[in-house]
Every structure is written in C-alpha cells, then in structure tokens.
Short mmCIF file of N, CA, C and O in Angstrom, two decimals:
data_model
loop_
_atom_site.label_atom_id
_atom_site.label_comp_id
_atom_site.label_asym_id
_atom_site.label_seq_id
_atom_site.Cartn_x
_atom_site.Cartn_y
_atom_site.Cartn_z
N UNK A 1 13.57 5.98 -16.98
CA UNK A 1 12.04 6.25 -17.28
C UNK A 1 11.38 6.67 -15.90
O UNK A 1 12.01 6.23 -14.88
N UNK A 2 10.14 7.13 -16.04
CA UNK A 2 9.41 7.53 -14.85
C UNK A 2 9.17 6.18 -13.95
O UNK A 2 9.00 6.14 -12.75
N UNK A 3 8.75 4.98 -14.49
CA UNK A 3 8.54 3.67 -13.89
C UNK A 3 9.73 3.40 -13.12
O UNK A 3 9.66 2.90 -11.97
N UNK A 4 10.79 3.52 -13.76
CA UNK A 4 11.95 3.05 -13.00
C UNK A 4 12.20 4.00 -11.72
O UNK A 4 12.76 3.50 -10.63
N UNK A 5 11.99 5.28 -11.86
CA UNK A 5 12.26 6.09 -10.67
C UNK A 5 11.29 5.94 -9.69
O UNK A 5 11.51 6.26 -8.43
N UNK A 6 10.04 5.59 -9.96
CA UNK A 6 9.03 5.28 -8.90
C UNK A 6 9.29 4.04 -8.30
O UNK A 6 9.06 3.96 -7.16
N UNK A 7 9.90 3.04 -8.95
CA UNK A 7 10.23 1.74 -8.30
C UNK A 7 11.32 1.79 -7.26
O UNK A 7 11.38 1.06 -6.35
N UNK A 8 12.12 2.89 -7.55
CA UNK A 8 13.44 3.12 -6.55
C UNK A 8 12.85 3.79 -5.17
O UNK A 8 13.67 3.56 -4.16
N UNK A 9 11.53 4.30 -5.32
CA UNK A 9 11.08 4.84 -3.90
C UNK A 9 10.67 3.71 -2.95
O UNK A 9 9.72 3.02 -3.29
N UNK A 10 11.39 3.57 -1.94
CA UNK A 10 10.91 2.33 -0.80
C UNK A 10 9.71 2.47 -0.14
O UNK A 10 9.26 1.44 0.24
N UNK A 11 9.17 3.85 -0.03
CA UNK A 11 8.00 3.80 0.69
C UNK A 11 6.81 4.38 -0.34
O UNK A 11 7.04 5.17 -1.24
N UNK A 12 5.60 4.02 0.17
CA UNK A 12 4.19 4.60 -0.60
C UNK A 12 3.57 5.42 0.63
O UNK A 12 3.65 4.87 1.67
N UNK A 13 3.10 6.61 0.21
CA UNK A 13 2.21 7.20 1.12
C UNK A 13 0.77 6.99 0.65
O UNK A 13 0.38 7.18 -0.27
N UNK A 14 -0.02 6.51 1.88
CA UNK A 14 -1.41 6.47 1.65
C UNK A 14 -2.17 7.36 2.60
O UNK A 14 -1.66 7.63 3.73
N UNK A 15 -3.07 8.04 1.99
CA UNK A 15 -3.66 9.15 2.69
C UNK A 15 -5.37 8.78 2.75
O UNK A 15 -5.85 8.44 1.94
N UNK A 16 -5.66 8.92 4.02
CA UNK A 16 -7.11 8.71 4.62
C UNK A 16 -7.82 9.74 4.17
O UNK A 16 -7.51 10.69 3.70
N UNK A 17 -9.15 9.55 4.36
CA UNK A 17 -10.37 10.46 4.01
C UNK A 17 -10.10 11.67 4.80
O UNK A 17 -10.21 12.86 4.15
N UNK A 18 -9.49 11.76 5.96
CA UNK A 18 -9.19 12.85 6.84
C UNK A 18 -8.00 13.50 6.50
O UNK A 18 -7.63 14.33 7.23
N UNK A 19 -7.06 12.90 5.64
CA UNK A 19 -5.73 13.38 5.30
C UNK A 19 -4.75 12.95 6.26
O UNK A 19 -3.53 13.36 5.89
N UNK A 20 -4.96 11.93 7.04
CA UNK A 20 -3.98 11.30 7.65
C UNK A 20 -2.98 10.60 6.69
O UNK A 20 -3.58 9.73 5.88
N UNK A 21 -1.58 10.59 6.94
CA UNK A 21 -0.86 9.97 6.07
C UNK A 21 0.00 8.85 6.71
O UNK A 21 0.39 8.99 7.74
N UNK A 22 -0.07 7.84 5.96
CA UNK A 22 0.57 6.53 6.49
C UNK A 22 1.61 6.08 5.42
O UNK A 22 1.40 6.10 4.31
N UNK A 23 2.98 6.08 6.01
CA UNK A 23 3.84 5.61 4.88
C UNK A 23 4.04 4.03 5.12
O UNK A 23 4.19 3.43 6.22
N UNK A 24 4.05 3.46 4.13
CA UNK A 24 4.19 1.99 4.05
C UNK A 24 5.25 1.50 3.03
O UNK A 24 5.36 2.03 1.94
N UNK A 25 6.15 0.35 3.47
CA UNK A 25 7.14 -0.07 2.62
C UNK A 25 6.39 -0.43 1.30
O UNK A 25 5.39 -1.22 1.29
N UNK A 26 7.11 -0.18 0.22
CA UNK A 26 6.37 -0.33 -1.40
C UNK A 26 6.01 -1.85 -1.43
O UNK A 26 5.14 -2.06 -1.80
N UNK A 27 7.05 -2.54 -0.99
CA UNK A 27 6.98 -4.22 -1.44
C UNK A 27 5.59 -4.56 -0.56
O UNK A 27 4.95 -5.52 -1.17
N UNK A 28 5.40 -4.13 0.54
CA UNK A 28 4.26 -4.62 1.48
C UNK A 28 2.98 -4.05 0.76
O UNK A 28 1.84 -4.58 0.69
N UNK A 29 3.05 -2.60 0.37
CA UNK A 29 1.59 -2.07 -0.21
C UNK A 29 1.39 -2.92 -1.66
O UNK A 29 0.25 -2.96 -1.78
N UNK A 30 2.42 -3.58 -2.35
CA UNK A 30 2.04 -3.98 -3.47
C UNK A 30 1.53 -5.59 -3.33
O UNK A 30 0.98 -6.07 -4.26
N UNK A 31 1.17 -5.98 -2.05
CA UNK A 31 0.37 -7.20 -1.89
C UNK A 31 -1.15 -6.96 -1.83
O UNK A 31 -1.86 -7.76 -1.98
N UNK A 32 -1.50 -5.79 -1.95
CA UNK A 32 -2.96 -5.31 -2.37
C UNK A 32 -2.88 -5.07 -3.95
O UNK A 32 -2.22 -4.37 -4.60
N UNK A 33 -3.84 -5.95 -4.42
CA UNK A 33 -3.96 -5.93 -6.05
C UNK A 33 -4.40 -4.60 -6.53
O UNK A 33 -3.62 -3.87 -7.45
N UNK A 34 -5.24 -3.79 -5.75
CA UNK A 34 -5.65 -2.49 -6.13
C UNK A 34 -4.46 -1.42 -6.04
O UNK A 34 -4.12 -0.61 -7.01
N UNK A 35 -3.78 -1.46 -4.95
CA UNK A 35 -2.66 -0.60 -4.93
C UNK A 35 -1.45 -1.01 -5.75
O UNK A 35 -0.92 0.00 -6.44
N UNK A 36 -1.37 -2.09 -6.04
CA UNK A 36 -0.29 -2.35 -6.90
C UNK A 36 -0.66 -1.91 -8.26
O UNK A 36 0.09 -1.61 -9.13
N UNK A 37 -1.82 -2.03 -8.93
CA UNK A 37 -2.35 -1.54 -10.11
C UNK A 37 -2.33 -0.10 -10.13
O UNK A 37 -1.76 0.56 -11.26
N UNK A 38 -2.55 0.59 -9.13
CA UNK A 38 -2.41 2.04 -9.08
C UNK A 38 -0.98 2.54 -9.20
O UNK A 38 -0.64 3.46 -9.78
N UNK A 39 0.05 1.81 -8.64
CA UNK A 39 1.27 2.13 -8.54
C UNK A 39 2.04 1.70 -9.84
O UNK A 39 3.18 2.14 -10.29
N UNK A 40 1.55 0.73 -10.54
CA UNK A 40 2.21 0.26 -11.74
C UNK A 40 1.61 0.80 -12.99
O UNK A 40 2.13 0.68 -14.00
N UNK A 41 0.17 1.27 -12.96
CA UNK A 41 -0.27 1.92 -14.19
C UNK A 41 0.05 3.28 -14.46
O UNK A 41 0.81 3.94 -13.90
N UNK A 42 -0.61 3.86 -15.50
CA UNK A 42 -0.41 5.18 -15.76
C UNK A 42 -1.10 6.20 -15.21
O UNK A 42 -1.83 7.03 -15.78
N UNK A 43 -1.06 6.09 -13.90
CA UNK A 43 -1.87 7.12 -12.92
C UNK A 43 -0.76 7.94 -12.35
O UNK A 43 0.46 7.69 -12.11
N UNK A 44 -1.42 9.01 -11.85
CA UNK A 44 -0.49 10.02 -11.14
C UNK A 44 0.08 9.42 -9.81
O UNK A 44 1.12 9.71 -9.40
N UNK A 45 -0.64 8.48 -9.34
CA UNK A 45 -0.20 7.91 -8.05
C UNK A 45 1.29 7.05 -8.23
O UNK A 45 2.03 6.99 -7.42
N UNK A 46 1.23 6.46 -9.51
CA UNK A 46 2.51 5.76 -9.77
C UNK A 46 3.77 6.73 -9.64
O UNK A 46 5.06 6.34 -9.49
N UNK A 47 3.52 7.95 -10.14
CA UNK A 47 4.66 8.94 -10.16
C UNK A 47 5.07 9.42 -8.93
O UNK A 47 6.04 9.89 -8.58
N UNK A 48 3.88 9.72 -8.26
CA UNK A 48 4.00 10.35 -6.83
C UNK A 48 4.23 9.35 -5.61
O UNK A 48 4.63 9.71 -4.69
N UNK A 49 4.09 8.07 -5.95
CA UNK A 49 4.10 7.17 -4.74
C UNK A 49 3.26 7.62 -3.71
O UNK A 49 3.53 7.55 -2.45
N UNK A 50 2.06 8.12 -4.06
CA UNK A 50 0.81 8.67 -3.05
C UNK A 50 -0.28 8.20 -3.56
O UNK A 50 -0.71 8.48 -4.76
N UNK A 51 -1.12 7.64 -2.62
CA UNK A 51 -2.50 7.16 -2.92
C UNK A 51 -3.39 7.67 -1.89
O UNK A 51 -3.31 7.63 -0.60
N UNK A 52 -4.35 8.58 -2.43
CA UNK A 52 -5.39 8.99 -1.43
C UNK A 52 -6.82 8.26 -1.52
O UNK A 52 -7.07 8.05 -2.70
N UNK A 53 -7.19 7.90 -0.31
CA UNK A 53 -8.44 7.02 -0.36
C UNK A 53 -9.57 8.05 0.42
O UNK A 53 -9.64 7.91 1.47
N UNK A 54 -10.39 8.57 -0.64
CA UNK A 54 -11.33 9.72 0.11
C UNK A 54 -12.50 9.00 0.69
O UNK A 54 -13.27 9.58 1.51
N UNK A 55 -12.63 7.73 0.50
CA UNK A 55 -13.68 6.86 1.29
C UNK A 55 -13.36 5.95 2.19
O UNK A 55 -14.03 5.15 2.77
N UNK A 56 -11.98 6.18 2.68
CA UNK A 56 -11.70 5.13 3.65
C UNK A 56 -11.05 6.08 4.72
O UNK A 56 -10.05 6.80 4.82
N UNK A 57 -11.82 5.82 5.96
CA UNK A 57 -11.27 6.66 7.20
C UNK A 57 -10.00 5.98 7.80
O UNK A 57 -9.43 4.85 7.47
N UNK A 58 -9.21 7.00 8.63
CA UNK A 58 -8.05 6.66 9.19
C UNK A 58 -7.93 5.30 9.80
O UNK A 58 -7.08 4.59 9.76
N UNK A 59 -8.96 5.09 10.86
CA UNK A 59 -8.96 3.73 11.58
C UNK A 59 -8.89 2.57 10.73
O UNK A 59 -8.16 1.55 10.96
N UNK A 60 -9.64 2.68 9.65
CA UNK A 60 -9.78 1.39 8.86
C UNK A 60 -8.55 1.35 7.89
O UNK A 60 -8.05 0.14 7.73
N UNK A 61 -7.89 2.39 7.35
CA UNK A 61 -6.90 2.32 6.65
C UNK A 61 -5.55 1.85 7.41
O UNK A 61 -4.78 1.04 7.02
N UNK A 62 -5.52 2.30 8.70
CA UNK A 62 -4.49 1.66 9.55
C UNK A 62 -4.61 0.34 9.95
O UNK A 62 -3.44 -0.50 9.82
N UNK A 63 -6.01 -0.26 9.91
CA UNK A 63 -6.06 -1.65 10.06
C UNK A 63 -5.84 -2.36 8.64
O UNK A 63 -5.24 -3.70 8.70
N UNK A 64 -5.97 -1.91 7.72
CA UNK A 64 -5.73 -2.58 6.39
C UNK A 64 -4.00 -2.49 6.20
O UNK A 64 -3.72 -3.60 5.85
N UNK A 65 -3.44 -1.51 6.64
CA UNK A 65 -1.91 -1.48 6.77
C UNK A 65 -1.38 -2.60 7.75
O UNK A 65 -0.48 -3.43 7.29
N UNK A 66 -2.09 -2.80 8.75
CA UNK A 66 -1.66 -3.78 9.77
C UNK A 66 -1.83 -5.13 9.11
O UNK A 66 -1.11 -5.97 9.32
N UNK A 67 -2.95 -5.33 8.39
CA UNK A 67 -3.32 -6.66 7.75
C UNK A 67 -2.24 -6.75 6.72
O UNK A 67 -1.79 -8.16 6.51
N UNK A 68 -1.95 -5.87 5.83
CA UNK A 68 -0.94 -6.07 4.85
C UNK A 68 0.44 -6.49 5.28
O UNK A 68 1.08 -7.46 4.85
N UNK A 69 0.96 -5.95 6.46
CA UNK A 69 2.11 -6.50 7.13
C UNK A 69 1.91 -7.97 7.58
O UNK A 69 2.79 -8.73 7.33
N UNK A 70 0.72 -8.31 8.11
CA UNK A 70 0.44 -9.63 8.62
C UNK A 70 0.48 -10.55 7.54
O UNK A 70 1.10 -11.53 7.63
N UNK A 71 -0.13 -10.13 6.47
CA UNK A 71 -0.18 -10.99 5.15
C UNK A 71 1.17 -11.22 4.71
O UNK A 71 1.43 -12.51 4.31
N UNK A 72 2.06 -10.35 4.47
CA UNK A 72 3.30 -10.71 3.92
C UNK A 72 4.16 -11.45 4.90
O UNK A 72 5.03 -12.30 4.60
N UNK A 73 4.01 -11.31 6.28
CA UNK A 73 4.83 -11.86 7.38
C UNK A 73 4.50 -13.38 7.30
O UNK A 73 5.27 -14.09 7.29
N UNK A 74 3.14 -13.72 7.24
CA UNK A 74 2.80 -14.93 7.36
C UNK A 74 2.56 -15.95 6.12
O UNK A 74 2.14 -16.99 6.03
N UNK A 75 2.58 -15.23 4.77
CA UNK A 75 2.45 -16.08 3.67
C UNK A 75 3.54 -17.11 3.69
O UNK A 75 4.69 -16.57 3.76
N UNK A 76 3.08 -18.27 3.33
CA UNK A 76 4.10 -19.32 3.13
C UNK A 76 4.77 -19.67 4.42
O UNK A 76 5.87 -20.20 4.62
N UNK A 77 4.13 -19.38 5.54
CA UNK A 77 4.87 -19.56 6.88
C UNK A 77 4.73 -20.90 7.32
O UNK A 77 3.65 -21.67 7.05
N UNK A 78 5.61 -21.51 7.94
CA UNK A 78 5.49 -22.74 8.34
C UNK A 78 5.12 -23.11 9.81
O UNK A 78 5.06 -24.08 10.47
N UNK A 79 5.29 -21.83 10.61
CA UNK A 79 4.88 -21.67 11.96
C UNK A 79 3.37 -21.48 12.15
O UNK A 79 2.71 -21.16 11.17
N UNK A 80 2.83 -21.52 13.41
CA UNK A 80 1.52 -21.35 13.60
C UNK A 80 1.20 -19.82 13.40
O UNK A 80 1.95 -19.14 13.73
N UNK A 81 0.07 -19.64 12.53
CA UNK A 81 -0.12 -18.25 12.22
C UNK A 81 -1.24 -17.83 13.36
O UNK A 81 -2.22 -18.34 13.48
N UNK A 82 -0.72 -16.63 13.89
CA UNK A 82 -1.62 -16.05 14.91
C UNK A 82 -3.02 -15.43 14.23
O UNK A 82 -2.91 -15.02 13.11
N UNK A 83 -4.08 -15.46 15.00
CA UNK A 83 -5.26 -14.80 14.57
C UNK A 83 -5.00 -13.36 14.26
O UNK A 83 -4.29 -12.59 14.94
N UNK A 84 -5.62 -12.90 13.16
CA UNK A 84 -5.74 -11.43 12.94
C UNK A 84 -7.07 -10.82 13.71
O UNK A 84 -7.93 -11.21 13.08
N UNK A 85 -6.83 -10.13 14.72
CA UNK A 85 -7.86 -9.64 15.39
C UNK A 85 -8.55 -8.33 14.70
O UNK A 85 -8.03 -7.45 14.33
N UNK A 86 -9.91 -8.58 14.70
CA UNK A 86 -10.64 -7.47 13.90
C UNK A 86 -11.74 -7.07 15.01
O UNK A 86 -12.67 -8.02 15.36
N UNK A 87 -12.00 -5.91 15.22
CA UNK A 87 -12.85 -5.37 16.48
C UNK A 87 -14.12 -5.59 15.77
O UNK A 87 -14.42 -4.96 14.58
N UNK A 88 -15.30 -5.95 16.24
CA UNK A 88 -16.41 -6.15 15.70
C UNK A 88 -17.13 -4.90 15.38
O UNK A 88 -17.65 -4.86 14.09
N UNK A 89 -16.94 -3.71 15.76
CA UNK A 89 -17.40 -2.60 15.53
C UNK A 89 -16.88 -1.93 14.10
O UNK A 89 -17.48 -0.93 13.40
N UNK A 90 -15.79 -2.36 13.53
CA UNK A 90 -15.23 -2.05 12.50
C UNK A 90 -15.12 -3.01 11.47
O UNK A 90 -14.78 -2.70 10.16
N UNK A 91 -15.66 -4.22 11.66
CA UNK A 91 -15.63 -5.41 10.64
C UNK A 91 -16.37 -5.07 9.30
O UNK A 91 -15.86 -5.54 8.34
N UNK A 92 -17.54 -4.46 9.25
CA UNK A 92 -18.18 -4.35 8.20
C UNK A 92 -17.41 -3.23 7.29
O UNK A 92 -17.28 -3.56 5.93
N UNK A 93 -17.02 -2.16 7.86
CA UNK A 93 -16.37 -1.26 7.22
C UNK A 93 -15.06 -1.73 6.54
O UNK A 93 -14.42 -1.43 5.52
N UNK A 94 -14.46 -2.23 7.51
CA UNK A 94 -12.98 -3.10 7.04
C UNK A 94 -13.22 -3.95 5.86
O UNK A 94 -12.36 -4.12 4.98
N UNK A 95 -14.34 -4.81 5.89
CA UNK A 95 -14.44 -5.63 4.81
C UNK A 95 -14.78 -5.10 3.59
O UNK A 95 -14.22 -5.28 2.38
N UNK A 96 -15.33 -3.85 3.51
CA UNK A 96 -15.81 -3.23 2.22
C UNK A 96 -14.24 -2.54 1.80
O UNK A 96 -13.98 -2.65 0.52
N UNK A 97 -13.49 -2.01 2.69
CA UNK A 97 -12.14 -1.46 2.25
C UNK A 97 -11.32 -2.62 1.61
O UNK A 97 -10.66 -2.34 0.74
N UNK A 98 -11.25 -3.75 2.32
CA UNK A 98 -10.44 -4.84 2.01
C UNK A 98 -10.99 -5.36 0.57
O UNK A 98 -10.14 -5.76 -0.33
N UNK A 99 -12.03 -5.44 0.45
CA UNK A 99 -12.83 -5.79 -0.86
C UNK A 99 -12.41 -4.81 -2.17
O UNK A 99 -12.07 -5.33 -3.04
N UNK A 100 -12.54 -3.63 -1.78
CA UNK A 100 -12.06 -2.68 -2.68
C UNK A 100 -10.53 -2.66 -3.13
O UNK A 100 -10.09 -2.63 -4.23
N UNK A 101 -9.63 -3.06 -1.92
CA UNK A 101 -8.22 -2.92 -2.18
C UNK A 101 -7.83 -4.40 -2.55
O UNK A 101 -6.65 -4.46 -2.95
N UNK A 102 -8.56 -5.34 -2.75
CA UNK A 102 -8.40 -6.65 -2.98
C UNK A 102 -7.21 -7.12 -2.39
O UNK A 102 -6.17 -7.59 -2.88
N UNK A 103 -7.27 -7.28 -0.93
CA UNK A 103 -6.20 -7.62 -0.19
C UNK A 103 -6.52 -8.82 0.71
O UNK A 103 -7.73 -8.98 0.76
#
C-alpha cells in the first residue's frame, strides 16, 4: 500500500518559505505531532515524504529541526540535560512555529 511505501522512506524533506530543503530522519520528524499527522494522514505529504511550510523561514525551520533532534536525544535521559539555547531575536517566531508544529 501507499502508507507502507512512504513508511519505508527513512527521510522526510521539510521545505522552508524560501524553498530551502532540510532532510530529516523520519523517526525524528515524527516527534512533531503536526508533522506526524501530515505524514500519516491522507495528504500529498504522506505520499511524497515532503512538507512545505510557506509561513516558516529557513532560520526558524532549522532551529525547529535542531530542537526535534534535541527532544529525541534527551527524552527519558538519565543524564543531565543541557539547555536548549534560543536566541532572543528569534524567540517569538520560534514559539509560533513550535506551537503550530506541536513539538
């Protein structure tokens, strides 16, 4: 089936508002509730393993991807978790993107 073929793709392509492409390991991308819904639902994104975010610029999308890696790495960690640094000048825009992506 189509769902099985898209699940076999190890990477997901995320595209920023300016067309910048970021490839992300599918299992890491799935830690975002919104991305997971897009990839598992009856959407074109699930068949193509490509999601375009017309309202998220490249700098913010890169920071979201960095956070998804951080989240997966430190979930259930028993070691000290380092701070996730957010530059003040992008904090508000990053908050809006994180809220939308539910991550």
